[in-house]
Amino acid sequence: MREILEAGLPALGIDVSCISNLEKFSTMLLEKNQVMNLTAITEPAQVATLHLLDSLSVLRGADFSGRRVVDVGTGAGFPGMPLAIARSDVSVTLLDSLGKRVRFLEEARQALGLENAVCVHGRAEEFAGDHRESFDIAVSRAVANLSVLCELCLPLVRVGGVFLAMKSTGCEAEVDAAGRAIRLLGGALRESLDYVIPGTDVTHRLVVIAKVSPTPKKYPRAFAQIKKQPL
Ligand code: SAM
């Protein structure tokens, strides 16, 4: 794992001094995965590339310096935990609706002494009640299709901020279908950035959505409604 990270991190502009903590987090993840469903990826080399370096590739999508970031549906901590480990200047809120995953993340956060991360058990659409437009950047990977995801994420982002959706290539139809949702929620599609995960031949895509106007108060709706009638 160390060699993969030593080669991959500089390509993302990240100092290699965070490798020990990335390794420590991976060890905790794989240990806990024995007793709880956290990840289907269990080969350390693949954890390094498909989880850690993929997560950190989100840095390509915006200037994260000193930003407040929310990771919606972080699961076992991706992309938010590697981000918090690699960038102490970024304040990261790790949000997930599954309590046992959040408890694992809190254990890891404490073990690593990460003061720039908070772990929150909650649903994004409810969290928006008290945290509306209070983040500079929202990130999310593998949580829902883009129109649903926009309703979960865009209300959390301040005007002038950005939502970075981590997707696979070939998501053109999904992005097209989300056009109306993006506009209704105060967003504007900026670009789709393809990147190769360092050390692999896997290409993923960052969909960059700018927050250009406030999200109307009626959004986000209750999840049942979001799912039943995506915008
Ligand atoms: N982002 C992680 C990754 O890429 O490995 C986890 C992806 S996992 C497939 C989706 C996660 O989203 C689950 O942990 C689930 O509990 C969470 N989730 C789904 N809907 C959510 C919501 N409305 N608010 C917060 N978390 C949600």
mmCIF file of C-alpha atoms and ligand atoms in Angstrom:
data_model
loop_
_atom_site.group_PDB
_atom_site.id
_atom_site.type_symbol
_atom_site.label_atom_id
_atom_site.label_comp_id
_atom_site.label_asym_id
_atom_site.label_seq_id
_atom_site.Cartn_x
_atom_site.Cartn_y
_atom_site.Cartn_z
ATOM 1 C CA MET A 1 0.000 0.000 0.000
ATOM 2 C CA ARG A 2 2.763 2.444 0.953
ATOM 3 C CA GLU A 3 4.477 2.283 -2.467
ATOM 4 C CA ILE A 4 1.183 2.845 -4.272
ATOM 5 C CA LEU A 5 0.437 5.888 -2.129
ATOM 6 C CA GLU A 6 4.006 7.222 -2.425
ATOM 7 C CA ALA A 7 3.616 7.141 -6.195
ATOM 8 C CA GLY A 8 0.002 8.343 -6.345
ATOM 9 C CA LEU A 9 -0.240 11.179 -3.819
ATOM 10 C CA PRO A 10 2.234 13.588 -5.489
ATOM 11 C CA ALA A 11 0.212 13.273 -8.705
ATOM 12 C CA LEU A 12 -2.678 14.785 -6.735
ATOM 13 C CA GLY A 13 -0.525 17.478 -5.142
ATOM 14 C CA ILE A 14 -0.694 15.805 -1.711
ATOM 15 C CA ASP A 15 2.215 15.611 0.715
ATOM 16 C CA VAL A 16 3.258 12.020 1.490
ATOM 17 C CA SER A 17 3.419 12.775 5.240
ATOM 18 C CA CYS A 18 -0.228 11.632 5.519
ATOM 19 C CA ILE A 19 0.577 8.069 4.404
ATOM 20 C CA SER A 20 0.838 6.635 7.929
ATOM 21 C CA ASN A 21 -2.646 7.877 8.808
ATOM 22 C CA LEU A 22 -4.081 6.654 5.494
ATOM 23 C CA GLU A 23 -2.571 3.233 6.238
ATOM 24 C CA LYS A 24 -3.895 3.288 9.791
ATOM 25 C CA PHE A 25 -7.391 4.120 8.574
ATOM 26 C CA SER A 26 -7.237 1.325 5.975
ATOM 27 C CA THR A 27 -6.194 -1.168 8.646
ATOM 28 C CA MET A 28 -9.091 -0.125 10.885
ATOM 29 C CA LEU A 29 -11.475 -0.346 7.916
ATOM 30 C CA LEU A 30 -10.409 -3.869 6.953
ATOM 31 C CA GLU A 31 -10.463 -5.069 10.566
ATOM 32 C CA LYS A 32 -13.954 -3.692 11.191
ATOM 33 C CA ASN A 33 -15.081 -5.060 7.842
ATOM 34 C CA GLN A 34 -14.718 -8.569 9.335
ATOM 35 C CA VAL A 35 -17.652 -7.894 11.641
ATOM 36 C CA MET A 36 -19.623 -5.221 9.798
ATOM 37 C CA ASN A 37 -20.391 -4.549 6.136
ATOM 38 C CA LEU A 38 -18.243 -1.557 5.250
ATOM 39 C CA THR A 39 -16.581 -2.334 1.918
ATOM 40 C CA ALA A 40 -16.530 -4.959 -0.825
ATOM 41 C CA ILE A 41 -12.932 -3.977 -1.602
ATOM 42 C CA THR A 42 -10.652 -5.936 0.716
ATOM 43 C CA GLU A 43 -7.270 -6.128 -1.091
ATOM 44 C CA PRO A 44 -4.982 -3.494 0.492
ATOM 45 C CA ALA A 45 -3.642 -2.464 -2.923
ATOM 46 C CA GLN A 46 -7.174 -1.907 -4.164
ATOM 47 C CA VAL A 47 -8.130 -0.034 -1.014
ATOM 48 C CA ALA A 48 -5.171 2.259 -1.804
ATOM 49 C CA THR A 49 -6.288 2.928 -5.370
ATOM 50 C CA LEU A 50 -10.070 2.453 -5.595
ATOM 51 C CA HIS A 51 -10.850 3.979 -2.201
ATOM 52 C CA LEU A 52 -8.015 6.282 -1.085
ATOM 53 C CA LEU A 53 -6.633 7.677 -4.356
ATOM 54 C CA ASP A 54 -10.081 7.768 -5.957
ATOM 55 C CA SER A 55 -11.414 9.733 -2.970
ATOM 56 C CA LEU A 56 -8.507 12.159 -3.054
ATOM 57 C CA SER A 57 -9.043 12.755 -6.776
ATOM 58 C CA VAL A 58 -12.027 14.880 -5.711
ATOM 59 C CA LEU A 59 -9.405 17.574 -5.035
ATOM 60 C CA ARG A 60 -9.180 18.024 -8.817
ATOM 61 C CA GLY A 61 -12.679 19.504 -8.863
ATOM 62 C CA ALA A 62 -12.216 22.698 -6.825
ATOM 63 C CA ASP A 63 -9.866 24.700 -4.621
ATOM 64 C CA PHE A 64 -10.377 23.089 -1.207
ATOM 65 C CA SER A 65 -8.006 25.376 0.739
ATOM 66 C CA GLY A 66 -9.574 26.243 4.105
ATOM 67 C CA ARG A 67 -13.021 25.128 2.923
ATOM 68 C CA ARG A 68 -15.960 23.654 4.843
ATOM 69 C CA VAL A 69 -16.885 20.401 3.138
ATOM 70 C CA VAL A 70 -19.783 17.991 3.664
ATOM 71 C CA ASP A 71 -19.560 14.393 2.397
ATOM 72 C CA VAL A 72 -23.144 13.233 1.867
ATOM 73 C CA GLY A 73 -23.627 9.467 2.309
ATOM 74 C CA THR A 74 -20.001 8.952 3.305
ATOM 75 C CA GLY A 75 -20.550 5.257 4.211
ATOM 76 C CA ALA A 76 -17.194 3.906 5.356
ATOM 77 C CA GLY A 77 -15.744 7.397 4.909
ATOM 78 C CA PHE A 78 -15.321 7.924 1.174
ATOM 79 C CA PRO A 79 -14.341 10.408 -0.059
ATOM 80 C CA GLY A 80 -14.477 12.437 3.190
ATOM 81 C CA MET A 81 -12.122 10.521 5.493
ATOM 82 C CA PRO A 82 -9.080 10.416 3.171
ATOM 83 C CA LEU A 83 -9.742 14.087 2.461
ATOM 84 C CA ALA A 84 -9.724 14.971 6.179
ATOM 85 C CA ILE A 85 -6.554 12.891 6.686
ATOM 86 C CA ALA A 86 -4.673 14.388 3.729
ATOM 87 C CA ARG A 87 -5.784 18.008 4.176
ATOM 88 C CA SER A 88 -5.788 19.331 7.737
ATOM 89 C CA ASP A 89 -6.744 22.787 6.402
ATOM 90 C CA VAL A 90 -10.109 21.454 5.192
ATOM 91 C CA SER A 91 -12.964 21.011 7.662
ATOM 92 C CA VAL A 92 -14.934 17.894 6.767
ATOM 93 C CA THR A 93 -18.398 16.820 7.926
ATOM 94 C CA LEU A 94 -18.934 13.100 7.357
ATOM 95 C CA LEU A 95 -22.682 12.534 7.075
ATOM 96 C CA ASP A 96 -24.442 9.186 6.846
ATOM 97 C CA SER A 97 -27.866 7.818 7.712
ATOM 98 C CA LEU A 98 -26.488 4.490 8.970
ATOM 99 C CA GLY A 99 -25.558 4.742 12.653
ATOM 100 C CA LYS A 100 -23.114 1.846 12.821
ATOM 101 C CA ARG A 101 -21.032 3.257 9.953
ATOM 102 C CA VAL A 102 -20.932 6.656 11.656
ATOM 103 C CA ARG A 103 -19.849 4.999 14.933
ATOM 104 C CA PHE A 104 -16.969 3.309 13.071
ATOM 105 C CA LEU A 105 -15.975 6.657 11.559
ATOM 106 C CA GLU A 106 -16.040 8.352 14.960
ATOM 107 C CA GLU A 107 -13.773 5.631 16.385
ATOM 108 C CA ALA A 108 -11.378 6.116 13.468
ATOM 109 C CA ARG A 109 -11.524 9.901 13.788
ATOM 110 C CA GLN A 110 -10.541 9.698 17.456
ATOM 111 C CA ALA A 111 -7.829 7.092 16.875
ATOM 112 C CA LEU A 112 -6.272 9.290 14.189
ATOM 113 C CA GLY A 113 -6.683 12.486 16.212
ATOM 114 C CA LEU A 114 -8.468 14.252 13.365
ATOM 115 C CA GLU A 115 -9.626 17.593 14.693
ATOM 116 C CA ASN A 116 -10.799 18.826 11.306
ATOM 117 C CA ALA A 117 -13.522 16.163 10.904
ATOM 118 C CA VAL A 118 -16.936 15.672 12.500
ATOM 119 C CA CYS A 119 -19.039 12.537 12.086
ATOM 120 C CA VAL A 120 -22.783 13.054 11.896
ATOM 121 C CA HIS A 121 -25.499 10.422 11.975
ATOM 122 C CA GLY A 122 -28.390 11.800 9.954
ATOM 123 C CA ARG A 123 -30.214 12.010 6.677
ATOM 124 C CA ALA A 124 -29.041 14.747 4.319
ATOM 125 C CA GLU A 125 -32.570 15.999 3.658
ATOM 126 C CA GLU A 126 -33.136 16.458 7.421
ATOM 127 C CA PHE A 127 -29.638 17.791 8.150
ATOM 128 C CA ALA A 128 -30.441 20.619 5.696
ATOM 129 C CA GLY A 129 -32.955 21.965 8.255
ATOM 130 C CA ASP A 130 -30.217 23.345 10.520
ATOM 131 C CA HIS A 131 -27.318 23.439 8.054
ATOM 132 C CA ARG A 132 -28.813 25.045 5.017
ATOM 133 C CA GLU A 133 -26.263 26.681 2.699
ATOM 134 C CA SER A 134 -23.553 26.384 5.344
ATOM 135 C CA PHE A 135 -20.876 24.510 3.357
ATOM 136 C CA ASP A 136 -18.511 25.718 0.648
ATOM 137 C CA ILE A 137 -18.345 22.314 -1.003
ATOM 138 C CA ALA A 138 -20.527 19.188 -0.981
ATOM 139 C CA VAL A 139 -19.044 15.919 -2.230
ATOM 140 C CA SER A 140 -20.720 12.564 -2.717
ATOM 141 C CA ARG A 141 -19.791 9.171 -4.168
ATOM 142 C CA ALA A 142 -22.052 6.208 -4.965
ATOM 143 C CA VAL A 143 -25.153 7.361 -3.105
ATOM 144 C CA ALA A 144 -27.972 8.009 -5.603
ATOM 145 C CA ASN A 145 -28.655 9.111 -9.148
ATOM 146 C CA LEU A 146 -27.738 12.693 -9.883
ATOM 147 C CA SER A 147 -31.185 14.309 -9.696
ATOM 148 C CA VAL A 148 -31.876 12.734 -6.272
ATOM 149 C CA LEU A 149 -28.349 13.566 -5.165
ATOM 150 C CA CYS A 150 -28.739 17.206 -6.175
ATOM 151 C CA GLU A 151 -31.758 17.564 -3.888
ATOM 152 C CA LEU A 152 -29.753 16.033 -1.007
ATOM 153 C CA CYS A 153 -26.594 18.075 -1.615
ATOM 154 C CA LEU A 154 -27.306 21.456 -3.232
ATOM 155 C CA PRO A 155 -29.401 22.821 -0.306
ATOM 156 C CA LEU A 156 -26.315 22.397 1.919
ATOM 157 C CA VAL A 157 -24.033 24.488 -0.308
ATOM 158 C CA ARG A 158 -23.733 28.269 -0.030
ATOM 159 C CA VAL A 159 -24.198 30.436 -3.100
ATOM 160 C CA GLY A 160 -20.778 30.639 -4.731
ATOM 161 C CA GLY A 161 -19.905 27.115 -3.558
ATOM 162 C CA VAL A 162 -19.822 23.894 -5.496
ATOM 163 C CA PHE A 163 -21.198 20.345 -5.463
ATOM 164 C CA LEU A 164 -18.850 17.638 -6.771
ATOM 165 C CA ALA A 165 -20.587 14.391 -7.699
ATOM 166 C CA MET A 166 -18.193 11.452 -8.104
ATOM 167 C CA LYS A 167 -19.473 9.285 -10.930
ATOM 168 C CA SER A 168 -18.341 6.665 -13.407
ATOM 169 C CA THR A 169 -17.820 7.532 -17.047
ATOM 170 C CA GLY A 170 -20.838 6.941 -19.229
ATOM 171 C CA CYS A 171 -23.157 8.949 -16.974
ATOM 172 C CA GLU A 172 -24.180 11.383 -19.749
ATOM 173 C CA ALA A 173 -27.849 10.327 -19.723
ATOM 174 C CA GLU A 174 -27.967 10.653 -15.920
ATOM 175 C CA VAL A 175 -26.443 14.143 -16.098
ATOM 176 C CA ASP A 176 -28.869 15.189 -18.854
ATOM 177 C CA ALA A 177 -31.810 13.861 -16.836
ATOM 178 C CA ALA A 178 -30.690 15.924 -13.833
ATOM 179 C CA GLY A 179 -30.697 19.216 -15.743
ATOM 180 C CA ARG A 180 -34.082 20.352 -14.455
ATOM 181 C CA ALA A 181 -33.274 19.389 -10.837
ATOM 182 C CA ILE A 182 -29.984 21.287 -10.994
ATOM 183 C CA ARG A 183 -31.725 24.471 -12.190
ATOM 184 C CA LEU A 184 -34.658 24.223 -9.745
ATOM 185 C CA LEU A 185 -32.261 23.789 -6.800
ATOM 186 C CA GLY A 186 -30.129 26.842 -7.650
ATOM 187 C CA GLY A 187 -27.320 25.017 -9.417
ATOM 188 C CA ALA A 188 -25.610 25.279 -12.784
ATOM 189 C CA LEU A 189 -23.710 22.467 -14.456
ATOM 190 C CA ARG A 190 -20.133 23.640 -14.926
ATOM 191 C CA GLU A 191 -18.218 20.673 -16.338
ATOM 192 C CA SER A 192 -17.569 16.947 -16.272
ATOM 193 C CA LEU A 193 -13.941 16.185 -15.463
ATOM 194 C CA ASP A 194 -12.622 12.735 -16.290
ATOM 195 C CA TYR A 195 -9.620 11.516 -14.313
ATOM 196 C CA VAL A 196 -7.546 8.352 -14.200
ATOM 197 C CA ILE A 197 -7.083 7.022 -10.657
ATOM 198 C CA PRO A 198 -3.294 7.109 -10.081
ATOM 199 C CA GLY A 199 -1.702 3.661 -10.392
ATOM 200 C CA THR A 200 -4.640 2.218 -12.372
ATOM 201 C CA ASP A 201 -6.216 2.424 -15.797
ATOM 202 C CA VAL A 202 -9.607 3.193 -14.235
ATOM 203 C CA THR A 203 -11.242 6.432 -15.374
ATOM 204 C CA HIS A 204 -13.877 8.100 -13.202
ATOM 205 C CA ARG A 205 -15.742 11.362 -13.605
ATOM 206 C CA LEU A 206 -16.319 14.411 -11.433
ATOM 207 C CA VAL A 207 -19.507 16.269 -12.259
ATOM 208 C CA VAL A 208 -19.019 19.866 -11.153
ATOM 209 C CA ILE A 209 -22.174 21.793 -10.253
ATOM 210 C CA ALA A 210 -21.894 25.411 -9.126
ATOM 211 C CA LYS A 211 -24.352 26.880 -6.633
ATOM 212 C CA VAL A 212 -25.482 30.058 -8.365
ATOM 213 C CA SER A 213 -28.644 31.039 -6.470
ATOM 214 C CA PRO A 214 -30.332 30.098 -3.166
ATOM 215 C CA THR A 215 -32.256 26.821 -3.086
ATOM 216 C CA PRO A 216 -36.006 27.521 -2.745
ATOM 217 C CA LYS A 217 -37.211 26.815 0.808
ATOM 218 C CA LYS A 218 -39.465 23.948 -0.290
ATOM 219 C CA TYR A 219 -36.391 21.816 -1.056
ATOM 220 C CA PRO A 220 -35.233 19.332 0.048
ATOM 221 C CA ARG A 221 -38.512 17.460 0.354
ATOM 222 C CA ALA A 222 -39.036 14.361 2.512
ATOM 223 C CA PHE A 223 -37.074 11.401 1.150
ATOM 224 C CA ALA A 224 -40.175 9.414 0.166
ATOM 225 C CA GLN A 225 -41.199 12.325 -2.050
ATOM 226 C CA ILE A 226 -37.699 12.817 -3.482
ATOM 227 C CA LYS A 227 -37.608 9.160 -4.464
ATOM 228 C CA LYS A 228 -41.164 8.964 -5.754
ATOM 229 C CA GLN A 229 -40.986 12.134 -7.816
ATOM 230 C CA PRO A 230 -37.383 13.105 -8.622
ATOM 231 C CA LEU A 231 -37.257 16.703 -9.852
HETATM 232 N N1 SAM B 1 -19.780 7.257 -0.281
HETATM 233 C C1 SAM B 1 -19.382 5.928 0.152
HETATM 234 C C2 SAM B 1 -18.511 5.256 -0.875
HETATM 235 O O1 SAM B 1 -18.391 5.768 -1.987
HETATM 236 O O2 SAM B 1 -17.924 4.205 -0.564
HETATM 237 C C3 SAM B 1 -20.576 5.070 0.550
HETATM 238 C C4 SAM B 1 -21.524 4.679 -0.548
HETATM 239 S S1 SAM B 1 -22.827 3.664 0.054
HETATM 240 C C5 SAM B 1 -23.191 2.773 -1.388
HETATM 241 C C6 SAM B 1 -24.161 4.835 0.208
HETATM 242 C C7 SAM B 1 -24.269 5.454 1.592
HETATM 243 O O3 SAM B 1 -25.185 6.541 1.528
HETATM 244 C C8 SAM B 1 -24.799 4.496 2.629
HETATM 245 O O4 SAM B 1 -23.871 4.407 3.704
HETATM 246 C C9 SAM B 1 -26.129 5.103 3.081
HETATM 247 O O5 SAM B 1 -26.380 4.909 4.461
HETATM 248 C C10 SAM B 1 -25.927 6.570 2.731
HETATM 249 N N2 SAM B 1 -27.152 7.344 2.440
HETATM 250 C C11 SAM B 1 -28.138 7.036 1.553
HETATM 251 N N3 SAM B 1 -29.098 7.985 1.554
HETATM 252 C C12 SAM B 1 -28.712 8.931 2.457
HETATM 253 C C13 SAM B 1 -29.294 10.157 2.921
HETATM 254 N N4 SAM B 1 -30.456 10.595 2.448
HETATM 255 N N5 SAM B 1 -28.628 10.879 3.847
HETATM 256 C C14 SAM B 1 -27.436 10.420 4.345
HETATM 257 N N6 SAM B 1 -26.853 9.266 3.958
HETATM 258 C C15 SAM B 1 -27.477 8.524 3.022
#
